[in-house]
Short mmCIF file of C-alpha atoms in Angstrom, two decimals:
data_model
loop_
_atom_site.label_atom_id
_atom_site.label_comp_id
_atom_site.label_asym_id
_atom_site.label_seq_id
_atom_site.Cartn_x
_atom_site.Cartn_y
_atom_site.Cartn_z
CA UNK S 1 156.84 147.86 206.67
CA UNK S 2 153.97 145.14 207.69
CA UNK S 3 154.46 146.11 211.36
CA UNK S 4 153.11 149.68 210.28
CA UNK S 5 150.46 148.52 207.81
CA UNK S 6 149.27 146.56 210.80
CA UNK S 7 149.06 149.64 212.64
CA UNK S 8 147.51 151.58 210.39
CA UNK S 9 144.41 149.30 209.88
CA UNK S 10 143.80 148.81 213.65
CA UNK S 11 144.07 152.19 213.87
CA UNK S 12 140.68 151.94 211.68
CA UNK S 13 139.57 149.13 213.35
CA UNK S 14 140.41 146.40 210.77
CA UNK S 15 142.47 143.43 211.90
CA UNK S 16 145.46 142.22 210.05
CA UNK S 17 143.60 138.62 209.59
CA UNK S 18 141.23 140.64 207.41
CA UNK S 19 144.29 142.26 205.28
CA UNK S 20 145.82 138.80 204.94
CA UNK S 21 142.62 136.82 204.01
CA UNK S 22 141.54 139.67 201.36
CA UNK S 23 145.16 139.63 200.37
CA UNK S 24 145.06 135.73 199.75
CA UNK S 25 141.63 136.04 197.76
CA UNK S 26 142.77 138.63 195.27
CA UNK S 27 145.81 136.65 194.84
CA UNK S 28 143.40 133.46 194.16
CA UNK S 29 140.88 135.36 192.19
CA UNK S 30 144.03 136.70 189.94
CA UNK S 31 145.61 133.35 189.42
CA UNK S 32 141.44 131.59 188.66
CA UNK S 33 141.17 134.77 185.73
CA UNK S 34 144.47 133.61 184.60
CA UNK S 35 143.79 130.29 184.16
CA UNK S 36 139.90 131.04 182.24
CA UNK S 37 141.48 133.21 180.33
CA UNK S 38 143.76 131.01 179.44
CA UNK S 39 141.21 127.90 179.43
CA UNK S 40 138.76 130.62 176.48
CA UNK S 41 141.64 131.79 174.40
CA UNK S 42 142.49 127.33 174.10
CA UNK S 43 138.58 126.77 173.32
CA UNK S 44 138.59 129.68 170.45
CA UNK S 45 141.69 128.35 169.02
CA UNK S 46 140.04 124.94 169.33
CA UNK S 47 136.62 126.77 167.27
CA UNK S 48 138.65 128.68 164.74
CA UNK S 49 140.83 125.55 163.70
CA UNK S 50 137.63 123.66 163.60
CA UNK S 51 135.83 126.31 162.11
CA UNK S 52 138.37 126.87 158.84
CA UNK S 53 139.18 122.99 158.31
CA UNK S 54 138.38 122.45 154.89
CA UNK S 55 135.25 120.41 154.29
CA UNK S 56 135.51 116.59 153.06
CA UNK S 57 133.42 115.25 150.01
CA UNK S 58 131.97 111.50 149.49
CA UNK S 59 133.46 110.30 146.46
CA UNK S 60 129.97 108.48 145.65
CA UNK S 61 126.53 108.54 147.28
CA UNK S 62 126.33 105.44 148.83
CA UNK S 63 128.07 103.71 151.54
CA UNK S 64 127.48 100.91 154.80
CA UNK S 65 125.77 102.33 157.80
CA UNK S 66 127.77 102.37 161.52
CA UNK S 67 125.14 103.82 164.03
CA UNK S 68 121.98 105.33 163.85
CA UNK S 69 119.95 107.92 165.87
CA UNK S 70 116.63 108.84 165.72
CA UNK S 71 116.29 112.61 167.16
CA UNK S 72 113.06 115.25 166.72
CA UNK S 73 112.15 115.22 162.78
CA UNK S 74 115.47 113.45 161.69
CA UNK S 75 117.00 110.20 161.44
CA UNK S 76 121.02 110.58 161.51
CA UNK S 77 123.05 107.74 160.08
CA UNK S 78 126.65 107.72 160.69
CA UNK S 79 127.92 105.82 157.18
CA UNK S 80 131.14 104.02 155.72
CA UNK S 81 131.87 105.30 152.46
CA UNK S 82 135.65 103.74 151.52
CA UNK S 83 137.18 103.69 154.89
CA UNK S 84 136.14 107.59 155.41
CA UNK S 85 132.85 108.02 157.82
CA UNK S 86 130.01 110.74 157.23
CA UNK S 87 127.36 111.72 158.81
CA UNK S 88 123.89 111.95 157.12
CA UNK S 89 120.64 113.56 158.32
CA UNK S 90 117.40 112.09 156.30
CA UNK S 91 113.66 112.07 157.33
CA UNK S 92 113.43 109.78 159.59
CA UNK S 93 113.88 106.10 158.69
CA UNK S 94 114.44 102.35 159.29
CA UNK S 95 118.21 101.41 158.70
CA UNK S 96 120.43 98.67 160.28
CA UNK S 97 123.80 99.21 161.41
CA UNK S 98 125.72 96.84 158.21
CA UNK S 99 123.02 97.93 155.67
CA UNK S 100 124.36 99.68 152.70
CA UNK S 101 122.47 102.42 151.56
CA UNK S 102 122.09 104.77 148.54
CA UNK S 103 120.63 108.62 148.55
CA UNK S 104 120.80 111.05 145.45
CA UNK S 105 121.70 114.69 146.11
CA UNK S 106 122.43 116.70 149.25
CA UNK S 107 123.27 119.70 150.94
CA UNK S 108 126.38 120.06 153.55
CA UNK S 109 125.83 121.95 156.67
CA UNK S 110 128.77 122.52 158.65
CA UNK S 111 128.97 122.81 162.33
CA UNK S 112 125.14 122.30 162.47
CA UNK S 113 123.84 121.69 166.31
CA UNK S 114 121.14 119.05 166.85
CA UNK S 115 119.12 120.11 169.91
CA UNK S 116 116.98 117.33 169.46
CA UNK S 117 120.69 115.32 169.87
CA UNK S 118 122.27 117.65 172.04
CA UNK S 119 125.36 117.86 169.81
CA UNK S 120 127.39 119.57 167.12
CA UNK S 121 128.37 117.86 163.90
CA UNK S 122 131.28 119.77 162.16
CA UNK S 123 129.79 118.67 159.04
CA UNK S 124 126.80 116.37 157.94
CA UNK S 125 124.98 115.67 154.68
CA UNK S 126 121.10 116.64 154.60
CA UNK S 127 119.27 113.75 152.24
CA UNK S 128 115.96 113.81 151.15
CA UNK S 129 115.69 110.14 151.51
CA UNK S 130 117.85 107.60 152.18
CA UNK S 131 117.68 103.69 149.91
CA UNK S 132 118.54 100.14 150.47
CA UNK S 133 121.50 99.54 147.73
CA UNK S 134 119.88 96.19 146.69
CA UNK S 135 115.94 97.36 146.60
CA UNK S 136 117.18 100.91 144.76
CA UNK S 137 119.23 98.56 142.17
CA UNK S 138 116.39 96.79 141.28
CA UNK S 139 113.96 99.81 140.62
CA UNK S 140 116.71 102.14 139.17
CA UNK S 141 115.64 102.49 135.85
CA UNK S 142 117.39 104.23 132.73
CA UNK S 143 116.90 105.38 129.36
CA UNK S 144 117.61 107.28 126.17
CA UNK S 145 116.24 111.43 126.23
CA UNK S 146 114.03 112.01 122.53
CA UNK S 147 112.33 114.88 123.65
CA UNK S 148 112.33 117.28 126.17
CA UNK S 149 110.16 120.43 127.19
CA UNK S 150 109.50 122.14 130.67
CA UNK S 151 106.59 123.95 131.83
CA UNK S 152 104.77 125.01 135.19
CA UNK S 153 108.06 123.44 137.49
CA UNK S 154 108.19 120.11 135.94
CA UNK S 155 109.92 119.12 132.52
CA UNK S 156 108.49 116.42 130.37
CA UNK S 157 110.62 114.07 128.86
CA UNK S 158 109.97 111.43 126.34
CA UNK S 159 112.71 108.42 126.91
CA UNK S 160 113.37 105.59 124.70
CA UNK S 161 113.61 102.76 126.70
CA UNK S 162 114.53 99.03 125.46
CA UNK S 163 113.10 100.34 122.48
CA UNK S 164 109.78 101.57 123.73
CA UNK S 165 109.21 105.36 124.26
CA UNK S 166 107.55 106.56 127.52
CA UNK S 167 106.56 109.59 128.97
CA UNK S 168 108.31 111.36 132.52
CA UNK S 169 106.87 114.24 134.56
CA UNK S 170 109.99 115.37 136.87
CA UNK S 171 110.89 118.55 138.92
CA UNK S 172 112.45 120.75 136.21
CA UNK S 173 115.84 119.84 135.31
CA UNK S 174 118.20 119.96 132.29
CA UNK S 175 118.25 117.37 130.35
CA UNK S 176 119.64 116.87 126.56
CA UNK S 177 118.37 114.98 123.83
CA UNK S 178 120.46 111.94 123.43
CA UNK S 179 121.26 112.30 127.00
CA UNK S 180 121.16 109.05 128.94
CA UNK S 181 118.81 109.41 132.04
CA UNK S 182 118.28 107.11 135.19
CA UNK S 183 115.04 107.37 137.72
CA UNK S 184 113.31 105.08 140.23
CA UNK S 185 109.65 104.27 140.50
CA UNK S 186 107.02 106.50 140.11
CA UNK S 187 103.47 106.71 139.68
CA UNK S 188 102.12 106.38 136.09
CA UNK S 189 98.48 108.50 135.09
CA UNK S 190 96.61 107.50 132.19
CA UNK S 191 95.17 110.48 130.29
CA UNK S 192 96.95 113.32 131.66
CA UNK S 193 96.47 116.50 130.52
CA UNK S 194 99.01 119.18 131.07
CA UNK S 195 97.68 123.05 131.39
CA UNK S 196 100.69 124.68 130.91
CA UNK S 197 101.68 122.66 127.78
CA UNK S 198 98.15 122.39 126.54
CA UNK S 199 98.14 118.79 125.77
CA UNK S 200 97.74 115.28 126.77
CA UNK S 201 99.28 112.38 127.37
CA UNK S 202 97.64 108.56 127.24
CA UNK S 203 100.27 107.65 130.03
CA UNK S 204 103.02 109.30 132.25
CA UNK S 205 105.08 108.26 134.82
CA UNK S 206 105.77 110.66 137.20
CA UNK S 207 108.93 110.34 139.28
CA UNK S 208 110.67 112.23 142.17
CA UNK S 209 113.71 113.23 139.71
CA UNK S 210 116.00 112.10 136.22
CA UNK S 211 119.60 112.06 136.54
CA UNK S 212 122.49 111.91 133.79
CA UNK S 213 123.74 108.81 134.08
#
């Protein structure tokens, strides 16, 4: 048989090192198509398990920082929270590698891409802002709802406070009376006077959010 295939292609001019060289490359080219094939169909099984893993929840909002990176717009902040490690993406920001930190709410993103990092996390935290425990400790400050009304975005809220009432302007939330509140800082204004509610206040602190506490 390979005496007359030889033959027949020098009978067109072609010579059998041709045949055997073409023969060897489609036999390479077959076995290199096998193995990416093989190589994709491993990387999408590699995605999809990925992909449907359920995601994991911090038990609290606060935890000891492991590394930091500082990328584009964001800080990211790799944290410690009960022997379980998170990531967390916050404006960026000062922390130390030991430090332990607070933050209030967040959203999860999951298999979000930095291009500023030139990575994929399978799942990070987005914070608004991220606190030293001790520092947000020491400003956290908490008190007893009396009155409540929202207007225009924000809600006012009259706390009673070590027996003192005082005056919050928040973001509009829900909030109860007899519902015990916590914020942190703020910036008081004397003689406010609110459009929306038509009246006025002699002093109000506003604050970046109340939580239940």
């Amino acid at each position: 048989m390979k005496p007359l295939l030889i033959r027949r292609f020098r009978h067109f001019g072609l010579a059998p090192v041709i045949v055997l060289s073409l023969a060897a490359g489609c036999s390479d080219s077959a076995q290199h198509i096998e193995a990416q094939a093989a190589d994709n169909t491993a990387t999408r099984a590699t995605i999809q398990e990925s992909r449907s893993a359920p995601a994991t929840t911090p038990g609290k909002n606060n935890g000891v920082v492991r590394s930091v990176e500082t990328a584009g717009a964001y800080t990211y902040i790799k944290v410690d929270i009960d022997g379980e490690e998170f990531w967390l993406a916050t404006m960026v920001t000062v922390v130390q590698p030991g430090q332990k930190i607070v933050w209030r709410d967040y959203a999860m993103m999951r298999n979000f891409k930095s291009k500023a990092l030139g990575r994929e996390f399978a799942q990070i935290l987005f914070v608004d802002q991220v606190f030293d425990e001790q520092a947000a400790t020491q400003s956290l400050q908490q008190g007893i709802v009396e009155e409540s009304m929202s207007a225009a975005g924000y809600s006012f809220i009259r706390v009673n406070q070590n027996g003192s009432s005082i005056w919050l302007a928040a973001p509009e939330t829900t909030i109860r009376v007899g519902q015990s509140v916590r914020w942190s800082g703020g910036a008081p204004m004397r003689n406010f006077t609110s459009r929306s509610l038509n009246r006025s206040f002699d002093e109000i602190l506003f604050v970046g959010a109340v939580h239940s506490s």
